[in-house]
Amino acid sequence: MSKKTVNPESLPEPSGYAHGILAGNAVYLGGQTALNGDMEIVPGGIVEQFRQAFSNVLTTLRAAGGQPEDLVSVTIYLTDVDDYMANGREIGRIWREMAGSEYPAMAGIGVTRLWQKEAMIEIQGIAVVQDRQ
């Protein structure tokens, strides 16, 4: 099976990693924090960081030919699980706005910190791209 690296130009240029790998019809989506185009973590707390991180994930998925409904697994790493849970309604609304109302298998994992010290969230996923012909 061949594999293809997926690094959308609109995301920060990766160094030592790939934003995604397309292997067959599976897309392995590398962890995305809330980095914006200026390579800065967006301000505004967990809700805005979720929006940016998930947007980055979906940008990579679309560059690989997929759509949000192709997500089969998502893992969310959090530096403050309680903050995420307290904002769950708003985060859920953003998910539905960006990806619809179908949810993949998911896990939320509390961590001490992420690569960028300002990052509160990192999202990675796996998708299976459907044949849409």
mmCIF file of N, CA and C in Angstrom:
data_model
loop_
_atom_site.group_PDB
_atom_site.id
_atom_site.type_symbol
_atom_site.label_atom_id
_atom_site.label_comp_id
_atom_site.label_asym_id
_atom_site.label_seq_id
_atom_site.Cartn_x
_atom_site.Cartn_y
_atom_site.Cartn_z
ATOM 1 N N MET A 1 0.852 -1.170 0.000
ATOM 2 C CA MET A 1 0.000 0.000 0.000
ATOM 3 C C MET A 1 0.899 1.234 0.000
ATOM 4 N N SER A 2 0.550 2.164 -0.850
ATOM 5 C CA SER A 2 1.333 3.399 -0.899
ATOM 6 C C SER A 2 0.818 4.374 0.150
ATOM 7 N N LYS A 3 1.688 5.282 0.545
ATOM 8 C CA LYS A 3 1.263 6.324 1.474
ATOM 9 C C LYS A 3 1.736 7.664 0.950
ATOM 10 N N LYS A 4 0.962 8.696 1.310
ATOM 11 C CA LYS A 4 1.230 10.045 0.826
ATOM 12 C C LYS A 4 1.169 11.000 2.013
ATOM 13 N N THR A 5 2.155 11.873 2.095
ATOM 14 C CA THR A 5 2.173 12.892 3.127
ATOM 15 C C THR A 5 1.215 14.015 2.743
ATOM 16 N N VAL A 6 0.457 14.505 3.714
ATOM 17 C CA VAL A 6 -0.512 15.576 3.481
ATOM 18 C C VAL A 6 -0.146 16.746 4.396
ATOM 19 N N ASN A 7 0.357 17.818 3.801
ATOM 20 C CA ASN A 7 0.732 19.022 4.539
ATOM 21 C C ASN A 7 0.133 20.239 3.847
ATOM 22 N N PRO A 8 -1.094 20.620 4.242
ATOM 23 C CA PRO A 8 -1.737 21.766 3.595
ATOM 24 C C PRO A 8 -0.908 23.046 3.737
ATOM 25 N N GLU A 9 -0.846 23.815 2.666
ATOM 26 C CA GLU A 9 -0.068 25.060 2.674
ATOM 27 C C GLU A 9 -0.614 26.082 3.658
ATOM 28 N N SER A 10 -1.901 26.007 3.984
ATOM 29 C CA SER A 10 -2.495 26.989 4.883
ATOM 30 C C SER A 10 -2.145 26.745 6.357
ATOM 31 N N LEU A 11 -1.565 25.585 6.658
ATOM 32 C CA LEU A 11 -1.139 25.290 8.026
ATOM 33 C C LEU A 11 0.353 25.566 8.164
ATOM 34 N N PRO A 12 0.816 25.764 9.406
ATOM 35 C CA PRO A 12 2.247 25.992 9.605
ATOM 36 C C PRO A 12 3.077 24.857 8.989
ATOM 37 N N GLU A 13 4.195 25.220 8.377
ATOM 38 C CA GLU A 13 5.044 24.215 7.744
ATOM 39 C C GLU A 13 5.611 23.272 8.801
ATOM 40 N N PRO A 14 5.374 21.966 8.627
ATOM 41 C CA PRO A 14 5.855 21.026 9.632
ATOM 42 C C PRO A 14 7.359 20.807 9.538
ATOM 43 N N SER A 15 7.945 20.492 10.663
ATOM 44 C CA SER A 15 9.369 20.159 10.733
ATOM 45 C C SER A 15 9.504 18.962 11.657
ATOM 46 N N GLY A 16 9.836 17.823 11.094
ATOM 47 C CA GLY A 16 9.986 16.617 11.888
ATOM 48 C C GLY A 16 8.694 15.842 12.096
ATOM 49 N N TYR A 17 7.638 16.213 11.408
ATOM 50 C CA TYR A 17 6.354 15.516 11.502
ATOM 51 C C TYR A 17 5.548 15.841 10.246
ATOM 52 N N ALA A 18 4.411 15.187 10.088
ATOM 53 C CA ALA A 18 3.485 15.468 8.986
ATOM 54 C C ALA A 18 2.127 15.821 9.591
ATOM 55 N N HIS A 19 1.408 16.698 8.934
ATOM 56 C CA HIS A 19 0.049 17.009 9.389
ATOM 57 C C HIS A 19 -0.863 15.804 9.190
ATOM 58 N N GLY A 20 -0.597 15.048 8.145
ATOM 59 C CA GLY A 20 -1.404 13.862 7.893
ATOM 60 C C GLY A 20 -0.692 12.896 6.974
ATOM 61 N N ILE A 21 -1.127 11.657 7.031
ATOM 62 C CA ILE A 21 -0.634 10.618 6.126
ATOM 63 C C ILE A 21 -1.855 9.917 5.536
ATOM 64 N N LEU A 22 -1.913 9.857 4.213
ATOM 65 C CA LEU A 22 -2.957 9.135 3.508
ATOM 66 C C LEU A 22 -2.386 7.780 3.121
ATOM 67 N N ALA A 23 -2.979 6.711 3.642
ATOM 68 C CA ALA A 23 -2.540 5.349 3.343
ATOM 69 C C ALA A 23 -3.766 4.582 2.864
ATOM 70 N N GLY A 24 -3.807 4.289 1.564
ATOM 71 C CA GLY A 24 -5.023 3.711 1.003
ATOM 72 C C GLY A 24 -6.132 4.736 1.124
ATOM 73 N N ASN A 25 -7.250 4.360 1.749
ATOM 74 C CA ASN A 25 -8.315 5.340 1.958
ATOM 75 C C ASN A 25 -8.383 5.797 3.422
ATOM 76 N N ALA A 26 -7.363 5.440 4.202
ATOM 77 C CA ALA A 26 -7.290 5.890 5.602
ATOM 78 C C ALA A 26 -6.413 7.138 5.687
ATOM 79 N N VAL A 27 -6.858 8.091 6.491
ATOM 80 C CA VAL A 27 -6.086 9.307 6.732
ATOM 81 C C VAL A 27 -5.762 9.354 8.222
ATOM 82 N N TYR A 28 -4.474 9.392 8.520
ATOM 83 C CA TYR A 28 -4.001 9.499 9.892
ATOM 84 C C TYR A 28 -3.659 10.970 10.121
ATOM 85 N N LEU A 29 -4.428 11.597 10.982
ATOM 86 C CA LEU A 29 -4.336 13.045 11.182
ATOM 87 C C LEU A 29 -3.477 13.330 12.407
ATOM 88 N N GLY A 30 -2.337 13.965 12.177
ATOM 89 C CA GLY A 30 -1.422 14.290 13.264
ATOM 90 C C GLY A 30 -2.056 15.268 14.231
ATOM 91 N N GLY A 31 -1.579 15.256 15.462
ATOM 92 C CA GLY A 31 -2.102 16.136 16.493
ATOM 93 C C GLY A 31 -2.007 17.602 16.107
ATOM 94 N N GLN A 32 -3.100 18.318 16.301
ATOM 95 C CA GLN A 32 -3.159 19.745 15.987
ATOM 96 C C GLN A 32 -3.513 20.517 17.252
ATOM 97 N N THR A 33 -2.718 21.527 17.539
ATOM 98 C CA THR A 33 -3.056 22.462 18.600
ATOM 99 C C THR A 33 -3.734 23.665 17.957
ATOM 100 N N ALA A 34 -3.911 24.709 18.716
ATOM 101 C CA ALA A 34 -4.632 25.893 18.237
ATOM 102 C C ALA A 34 -3.693 26.908 17.595
ATOM 103 N N LEU A 35 -2.689 26.423 16.868
ATOM 104 C CA LEU A 35 -1.794 27.335 16.152
ATOM 105 C C LEU A 35 -2.529 27.981 14.988
ATOM 106 N N ASN A 36 -2.380 29.296 14.875
ATOM 107 C CA ASN A 36 -2.948 30.003 13.736
ATOM 108 C C ASN A 36 -1.867 30.185 12.663
ATOM 109 N N GLY A 37 -2.177 30.901 11.614
ATOM 110 C CA GLY A 37 -1.245 31.112 10.508
ATOM 111 C C GLY A 37 0.015 31.865 10.892
ATOM 112 N N ASP A 38 -0.012 32.583 12.011
ATOM 113 C CA ASP A 38 1.166 33.307 12.497
ATOM 114 C C ASP A 38 1.993 32.474 13.461
ATOM 115 N N MET A 39 1.670 31.167 13.551
ATOM 116 C CA MET A 39 2.377 30.239 14.441
ATOM 117 C C MET A 39 2.211 30.628 15.913
ATOM 118 N N GLU A 40 1.034 31.166 16.244
ATOM 119 C CA GLU A 40 0.719 31.524 17.624
ATOM 120 C C GLU A 40 -0.522 30.772 18.065
ATOM 121 N N ILE A 41 -0.556 30.383 19.327
ATOM 122 C CA ILE A 41 -1.750 29.779 19.883
ATOM 123 C C ILE A 41 -2.813 30.873 20.018
ATOM 124 N N VAL A 42 -4.011 30.607 19.510
ATOM 125 C CA VAL A 42 -5.068 31.623 19.551
ATOM 126 C C VAL A 42 -5.449 31.929 20.997
ATOM 127 N N PRO A 43 -5.762 33.178 21.278
ATOM 128 C CA PRO A 43 -6.224 33.539 22.625
ATOM 129 C C PRO A 43 -7.703 33.205 22.782
ATOM 130 N N GLY A 44 -8.204 33.315 24.001
ATOM 131 C CA GLY A 44 -9.639 33.193 24.207
ATOM 132 C C GLY A 44 -10.075 31.975 24.983
ATOM 133 N N GLY A 45 -9.160 31.139 25.424
ATOM 134 C CA GLY A 45 -9.541 29.998 26.243
ATOM 135 C C GLY A 45 -9.836 28.741 25.449
ATOM 136 N N ILE A 46 -10.368 27.753 26.155
ATOM 137 C CA ILE A 46 -10.543 26.417 25.597
ATOM 138 C C ILE A 46 -11.497 26.381 24.413
ATOM 139 N N VAL A 47 -12.537 27.198 24.420
ATOM 140 C CA VAL A 47 -13.509 27.161 23.327
ATOM 141 C C VAL A 47 -12.857 27.615 22.019
ATOM 142 N N GLU A 48 -12.152 28.724 22.052
ATOM 143 C CA GLU A 48 -11.493 29.211 20.828
ATOM 144 C C GLU A 48 -10.330 28.309 20.430
ATOM 145 N N GLN A 49 -9.643 27.743 21.417
ATOM 146 C CA GLN A 49 -8.573 26.810 21.074
ATOM 147 C C GLN A 49 -9.143 25.541 20.443
ATOM 148 N N PHE A 50 -10.286 25.054 20.933
ATOM 149 C CA PHE A 50 -10.926 23.909 20.299
ATOM 150 C C PHE A 50 -11.268 24.238 18.853
ATOM 151 N N ARG A 51 -11.885 25.391 18.632
ATOM 152 C CA ARG A 51 -12.282 25.777 17.273
ATOM 153 C C ARG A 51 -11.074 25.773 16.323
ATOM 154 N N GLN A 52 -9.954 26.367 16.739
ATOM 155 C CA GLN A 52 -8.775 26.449 15.878
ATOM 156 C C GLN A 52 -8.140 25.080 15.672
ATOM 157 N N ALA A 53 -7.978 24.317 16.750
ATOM 158 C CA ALA A 53 -7.352 22.998 16.629
ATOM 159 C C ALA A 53 -8.182 22.079 15.736
ATOM 160 N N PHE A 54 -9.508 22.077 15.927
ATOM 161 C CA PHE A 54 -10.367 21.226 15.112
ATOM 162 C C PHE A 54 -10.379 21.704 13.665
ATOM 163 N N SER A 55 -10.346 23.003 13.454
ATOM 164 C CA SER A 55 -10.249 23.544 12.103
ATOM 165 C C SER A 55 -8.972 23.060 11.424
ATOM 166 N N ASN A 56 -7.874 23.042 12.150
ATOM 167 C CA ASN A 56 -6.606 22.555 11.600
ATOM 168 C C ASN A 56 -6.712 21.079 11.210
ATOM 169 N N VAL A 57 -7.353 20.281 12.055
ATOM 170 C CA VAL A 57 -7.565 18.861 11.741
ATOM 171 C C VAL A 57 -8.381 18.722 10.465
ATOM 172 N N LEU A 58 -9.478 19.473 10.377
ATOM 173 C CA LEU A 58 -10.356 19.371 9.204
ATOM 174 C C LEU A 58 -9.680 19.890 7.939
ATOM 175 N N THR A 59 -8.811 20.878 8.067
ATOM 176 C CA THR A 59 -8.052 21.372 6.909
ATOM 177 C C THR A 59 -7.190 20.253 6.336
ATOM 178 N N THR A 60 -6.528 19.511 7.202
ATOM 179 C CA THR A 60 -5.701 18.392 6.748
ATOM 180 C C THR A 60 -6.565 17.301 6.137
ATOM 181 N N LEU A 61 -7.680 16.984 6.778
ATOM 182 C CA LEU A 61 -8.579 15.955 6.251
ATOM 183 C C LEU A 61 -9.071 16.318 4.855
ATOM 184 N N ARG A 62 -9.486 17.555 4.677
ATOM 185 C CA ARG A 62 -9.972 17.986 3.355
ATOM 186 C C ARG A 62 -8.862 17.952 2.312
ATOM 187 N N ALA A 63 -7.646 18.307 2.707
ATOM 188 C CA ALA A 63 -6.509 18.258 1.772
ATOM 189 C C ALA A 63 -6.222 16.830 1.322
ATOM 190 N N ALA A 64 -6.607 15.860 2.139
ATOM 191 C CA ALA A 64 -6.422 14.447 1.788
ATOM 192 C C ALA A 64 -7.611 13.902 1.004
ATOM 193 N N GLY A 65 -8.606 14.739 0.737
ATOM 194 C CA GLY A 65 -9.772 14.316 -0.029
ATOM 195 C C GLY A 65 -10.946 13.871 0.818
ATOM 196 N N GLY A 66 -10.851 14.066 2.137
ATOM 197 C CA GLY A 66 -11.913 13.629 3.028
ATOM 198 C C GLY A 66 -12.834 14.752 3.461
ATOM 199 N N GLN A 67 -13.855 14.372 4.189
ATOM 200 C CA GLN A 67 -14.846 15.287 4.748
ATOM 201 C C GLN A 67 -15.018 14.945 6.227
ATOM 202 N N PRO A 68 -15.573 15.863 7.014
ATOM 203 C CA PRO A 68 -15.748 15.591 8.440
ATOM 204 C C PRO A 68 -16.473 14.277 8.745
ATOM 205 N N GLU A 69 -17.448 13.908 7.918
ATOM 206 C CA GLU A 69 -18.185 12.672 8.173
ATOM 207 C C GLU A 69 -17.335 11.417 7.983
ATOM 208 N N ASP A 70 -16.120 11.571 7.443
ATOM 209 C CA ASP A 70 -15.205 10.445 7.276
ATOM 210 C C ASP A 70 -14.420 10.131 8.547
ATOM 211 N N LEU A 71 -14.481 11.010 9.542
ATOM 212 C CA LEU A 71 -13.762 10.755 10.795
ATOM 213 C C LEU A 71 -14.309 9.500 11.459
ATOM 214 N N VAL A 72 -13.409 8.597 11.858
ATOM 215 C CA VAL A 72 -13.826 7.390 12.565
ATOM 216 C C VAL A 72 -13.308 7.364 14.001
ATOM 217 N N SER A 73 -12.268 8.145 14.286
ATOM 218 C CA SER A 73 -11.709 8.196 15.631
ATOM 219 C C SER A 73 -11.070 9.555 15.868
ATOM 220 N N VAL A 74 -11.325 10.120 17.040
ATOM 221 C CA VAL A 74 -10.731 11.396 17.426
ATOM 222 C C VAL A 74 -10.248 11.270 18.873
ATOM 223 N N THR A 75 -9.022 11.722 19.108
ATOM 224 C CA THR A 75 -8.478 11.776 20.458
ATOM 225 C C THR A 75 -8.176 13.226 20.784
ATOM 226 N N ILE A 76 -8.662 13.665 21.939
ATOM 227 C CA ILE A 76 -8.473 15.042 22.381
ATOM 228 C C ILE A 76 -7.634 15.018 23.652
ATOM 229 N N TYR A 77 -6.492 15.688 23.605
ATOM 230 C CA TYR A 77 -5.608 15.819 24.757
ATOM 231 C C TYR A 77 -5.870 17.181 25.387
ATOM 232 N N LEU A 78 -6.052 17.197 26.711
ATOM 233 C CA LEU A 78 -6.462 18.411 27.412
ATOM 234 C C LEU A 78 -5.578 18.674 28.622
ATOM 235 N N THR A 79 -5.199 19.937 28.794
ATOM 236 C CA THR A 79 -4.448 20.290 29.997
ATOM 237 C C THR A 79 -5.374 20.586 31.170
ATOM 238 N N ASP A 80 -6.678 20.788 30.918
ATOM 239 C CA ASP A 80 -7.645 21.054 31.983
ATOM 240 C C ASP A 80 -8.980 20.420 31.595
ATOM 241 N N VAL A 81 -9.161 19.182 32.012
ATOM 242 C CA VAL A 81 -10.373 18.441 31.659
ATOM 243 C C VAL A 81 -11.618 19.139 32.212
ATOM 244 N N ASP A 82 -11.539 19.668 33.428
ATOM 245 C CA ASP A 82 -12.696 20.337 34.032
ATOM 246 C C ASP A 82 -13.135 21.547 33.210
ATOM 247 N N ASP A 83 -12.182 22.323 32.698
ATOM 248 C CA ASP A 83 -12.503 23.484 31.864
ATOM 249 C C ASP A 83 -13.202 23.035 30.584
ATOM 250 N N TYR A 84 -12.703 21.972 29.974
ATOM 251 C CA TYR A 84 -13.322 21.432 28.763
ATOM 252 C C TYR A 84 -14.765 21.001 29.055
ATOM 253 N N MET A 85 -14.948 20.280 30.163
ATOM 254 C CA MET A 85 -16.285 19.805 30.517
ATOM 255 C C MET A 85 -17.226 20.967 30.829
ATOM 256 N N ALA A 86 -16.721 21.991 31.486
ATOM 257 C CA ALA A 86 -17.545 23.159 31.813
ATOM 258 C C ALA A 86 -18.007 23.890 30.557
ATOM 259 N N ASN A 87 -17.255 23.756 29.471
ATOM 260 C CA ASN A 87 -17.583 24.418 28.207
ATOM 261 C C ASN A 87 -18.087 23.427 27.164
ATOM 262 N N GLY A 88 -18.499 22.253 27.624
ATOM 263 C CA GLY A 88 -18.901 21.177 26.717
ATOM 264 C C GLY A 88 -20.033 21.529 25.778
ATOM 265 N N ARG A 89 -21.026 22.270 26.259
ATOM 266 C CA ARG A 89 -22.145 22.653 25.388
ATOM 267 C C ARG A 89 -21.684 23.500 24.210
ATOM 268 N N GLU A 90 -20.859 24.490 24.500
ATOM 269 C CA GLU A 90 -20.356 25.382 23.444
ATOM 270 C C GLU A 90 -19.428 24.625 22.496
ATOM 271 N N ILE A 91 -18.582 23.775 23.050
ATOM 272 C CA ILE A 91 -17.680 22.972 22.211
ATOM 273 C C ILE A 91 -18.496 22.034 21.327
ATOM 274 N N GLY A 92 -19.537 21.426 21.883
ATOM 275 C CA GLY A 92 -20.416 20.563 21.087
ATOM 276 C C GLY A 92 -21.100 21.325 19.966
ATOM 277 N N ARG A 93 -21.518 22.563 20.249
ATOM 278 C CA ARG A 93 -22.146 23.397 19.214
ATOM 279 C C ARG A 93 -21.154 23.670 18.087
ATOM 280 N N ILE A 94 -19.905 23.963 18.454
ATOM 281 C CA ILE A 94 -18.876 24.228 17.444
ATOM 282 C C ILE A 94 -18.619 22.970 16.621
ATOM 283 N N TRP A 95 -18.552 21.808 17.284
ATOM 284 C CA TRP A 95 -18.366 20.548 16.551
ATOM 285 C C TRP A 95 -19.475 20.395 15.508
ATOM 286 N N ARG A 96 -20.720 20.551 15.937
ATOM 287 C CA ARG A 96 -21.842 20.365 15.001
ATOM 288 C C ARG A 96 -21.793 21.380 13.865
ATOM 289 N N GLU A 97 -21.397 22.609 14.160
ATOM 290 C CA GLU A 97 -21.261 23.648 13.139
ATOM 291 C C GLU A 97 -20.191 23.261 12.114
ATOM 292 N N MET A 98 -19.111 22.659 12.572
ATOM 293 C CA MET A 98 -17.979 22.363 11.695
ATOM 294 C C MET A 98 -18.049 20.973 11.062
ATOM 295 N N ALA A 99 -18.673 20.011 11.765
ATOM 296 C CA ALA A 99 -18.581 18.626 11.312
ATOM 297 C C ALA A 99 -19.916 17.895 11.244
ATOM 298 N N GLY A 100 -20.989 18.535 11.648
ATOM 299 C CA GLY A 100 -22.278 17.859 11.624
ATOM 300 C C GLY A 100 -22.577 17.151 12.932
ATOM 301 N N SER A 101 -23.642 16.378 12.931
ATOM 302 C CA SER A 101 -24.115 15.782 14.178
ATOM 303 C C SER A 101 -23.740 14.315 14.347
ATOM 304 N N GLU A 102 -22.967 13.765 13.429
ATOM 305 C CA GLU A 102 -22.477 12.398 13.609
ATOM 306 C C GLU A 102 -21.112 12.475 14.282
ATOM 307 N N TYR A 103 -20.929 11.624 15.275
ATOM 308 C CA TYR A 103 -19.686 11.652 16.032
ATOM 309 C C TYR A 103 -18.909 10.353 15.824
ATOM 310 N N PRO A 104 -17.587 10.451 15.734
ATOM 311 C CA PRO A 104 -16.758 9.251 15.641
ATOM 312 C C PRO A 104 -16.511 8.670 17.034
ATOM 313 N N ALA A 105 -15.795 7.575 17.101
ATOM 314 C CA ALA A 105 -15.298 7.084 18.382
ATOM 315 C C ALA A 105 -14.363 8.164 18.922
ATOM 316 N N MET A 106 -14.468 8.461 20.220
ATOM 317 C CA MET A 106 -13.689 9.572 20.769
ATOM 318 C C MET A 106 -13.084 9.199 22.113
ATOM 319 N N ALA A 107 -11.986 9.873 22.428
ATOM 320 C CA ALA A 107 -11.370 9.773 23.745
ATOM 321 C C ALA A 107 -10.882 11.152 24.140
ATOM 322 N N GLY A 108 -11.024 11.472 25.409
ATOM 323 C CA GLY A 108 -10.476 12.703 25.975
ATOM 324 C C GLY A 108 -9.472 12.309 27.045
ATOM 325 N N ILE A 109 -8.283 12.842 26.949
ATOM 326 C CA ILE A 109 -7.202 12.449 27.848
ATOM 327 C C ILE A 109 -6.603 13.684 28.497
ATOM 328 N N GLY A 110 -6.548 13.698 29.819
ATOM 329 C CA GLY A 110 -5.908 14.786 30.547
ATOM 330 C C GLY A 110 -4.396 14.609 30.546
ATOM 331 N N VAL A 111 -3.688 15.696 30.245
ATOM 332 C CA VAL A 111 -2.220 15.681 30.210
ATOM 333 C C VAL A 111 -1.684 16.853 31.026
ATOM 334 N N THR A 112 -0.426 16.754 31.403
ATOM 335 C CA THR A 112 0.201 17.815 32.186
ATOM 336 C C THR A 112 0.441 19.066 31.361
ATOM 337 N N ARG A 113 0.958 18.883 30.136
ATOM 338 C CA ARG A 113 1.148 20.011 29.229
ATOM 339 C C ARG A 113 1.310 19.501 27.812
ATOM 340 N N LEU A 114 1.241 20.441 26.864
ATOM 341 C CA LEU A 114 1.397 20.127 25.447
ATOM 342 C C LEU A 114 2.656 20.802 24.919
ATOM 343 N N TRP A 115 2.974 20.554 23.639
ATOM 344 C CA TRP A 115 4.228 21.051 23.058
ATOM 345 C C TRP A 115 4.390 22.558 23.240
ATOM 346 N N GLN A 116 3.368 23.327 22.846
ATOM 347 C CA GLN A 116 3.400 24.770 23.079
ATOM 348 C C GLN A 116 2.806 25.000 24.470
ATOM 349 N N LYS A 117 3.535 25.696 25.318
ATOM 350 C CA LYS A 117 3.086 25.823 26.709
ATOM 351 C C LYS A 117 1.747 26.543 26.839
ATOM 352 N N GLU A 118 1.351 27.367 25.856
ATOM 353 C CA GLU A 118 0.067 28.071 25.898
ATOM 354 C C GLU A 118 -1.092 27.194 25.435
ATOM 355 N N ALA A 119 -0.761 26.072 24.804
ATOM 356 C CA ALA A 119 -1.799 25.196 24.250
ATOM 357 C C ALA A 119 -2.548 24.488 25.378
ATOM 358 N N MET A 120 -3.868 24.487 25.267
ATOM 359 C CA MET A 120 -4.738 23.825 26.235
ATOM 360 C C MET A 120 -5.332 22.540 25.671
ATOM 361 N N ILE A 121 -5.194 22.352 24.346
ATOM 362 C CA ILE A 121 -5.851 21.234 23.666
ATOM 363 C C ILE A 121 -5.037 20.805 22.453
ATOM 364 N N GLU A 122 -5.046 19.511 22.190
ATOM 365 C CA GLU A 122 -4.472 18.963 20.965
ATOM 366 C C GLU A 122 -5.426 17.879 20.490
ATOM 367 N N ILE A 123 -5.700 17.881 19.187
ATOM 368 C CA ILE A 123 -6.663 16.940 18.611
ATOM 369 C C ILE A 123 -5.986 16.152 17.497
ATOM 370 N N GLN A 124 -6.131 14.837 17.543
ATOM 371 C CA GLN A 124 -5.662 14.000 16.446
ATOM 372 C C GLN A 124 -6.796 13.068 16.049
ATOM 373 N N GLY A 125 -6.697 12.497 14.855
ATOM 374 C CA GLY A 125 -7.786 11.646 14.421
ATOM 375 C C GLY A 125 -7.392 10.675 13.336
ATOM 376 N N ILE A 126 -8.335 9.826 13.027
ATOM 377 C CA ILE A 126 -8.230 8.881 11.916
ATOM 378 C C ILE A 126 -9.528 8.990 11.129
ATOM 379 N N ALA A 127 -9.408 9.001 9.819
ATOM 380 C CA ALA A 127 -10.589 9.052 8.948
ATOM 381 C C ALA A 127 -10.464 7.977 7.878
ATOM 382 N N VAL A 128 -11.587 7.533 7.400
ATOM 383 C CA VAL A 128 -11.650 6.621 6.251
ATOM 384 C C VAL A 128 -12.426 7.365 5.175
ATOM 385 N N VAL A 129 -11.707 7.750 4.121
ATOM 386 C CA VAL A 129 -12.304 8.549 3.052
ATOM 387 C C VAL A 129 -13.218 7.673 2.212
ATOM 388 N N GLN A 130 -14.467 8.121 2.095
ATOM 389 C CA GLN A 130 -15.483 7.395 1.341
ATOM 390 C C GLN A 130 -15.357 7.707 -0.145
ATOM 391 N N ASP A 131 -15.669 6.736 -0.957
ATOM 392 C CA ASP A 131 -15.711 6.941 -2.402
ATOM 393 C C ASP A 131 -16.974 7.723 -2.711
ATOM 394 N N ARG A 132 -16.814 8.929 -3.232
ATOM 395 C CA ARG A 132 -17.960 9.811 -3.482
ATOM 396 C C ARG A 132 -18.277 9.947 -4.972
ATOM 397 N N GLN A 133 -17.862 9.022 -5.771
ATOM 398 C CA GLN A 133 -18.107 9.121 -7.222
ATOM 399 C C GLN A 133 -19.502 8.715 -7.575
#
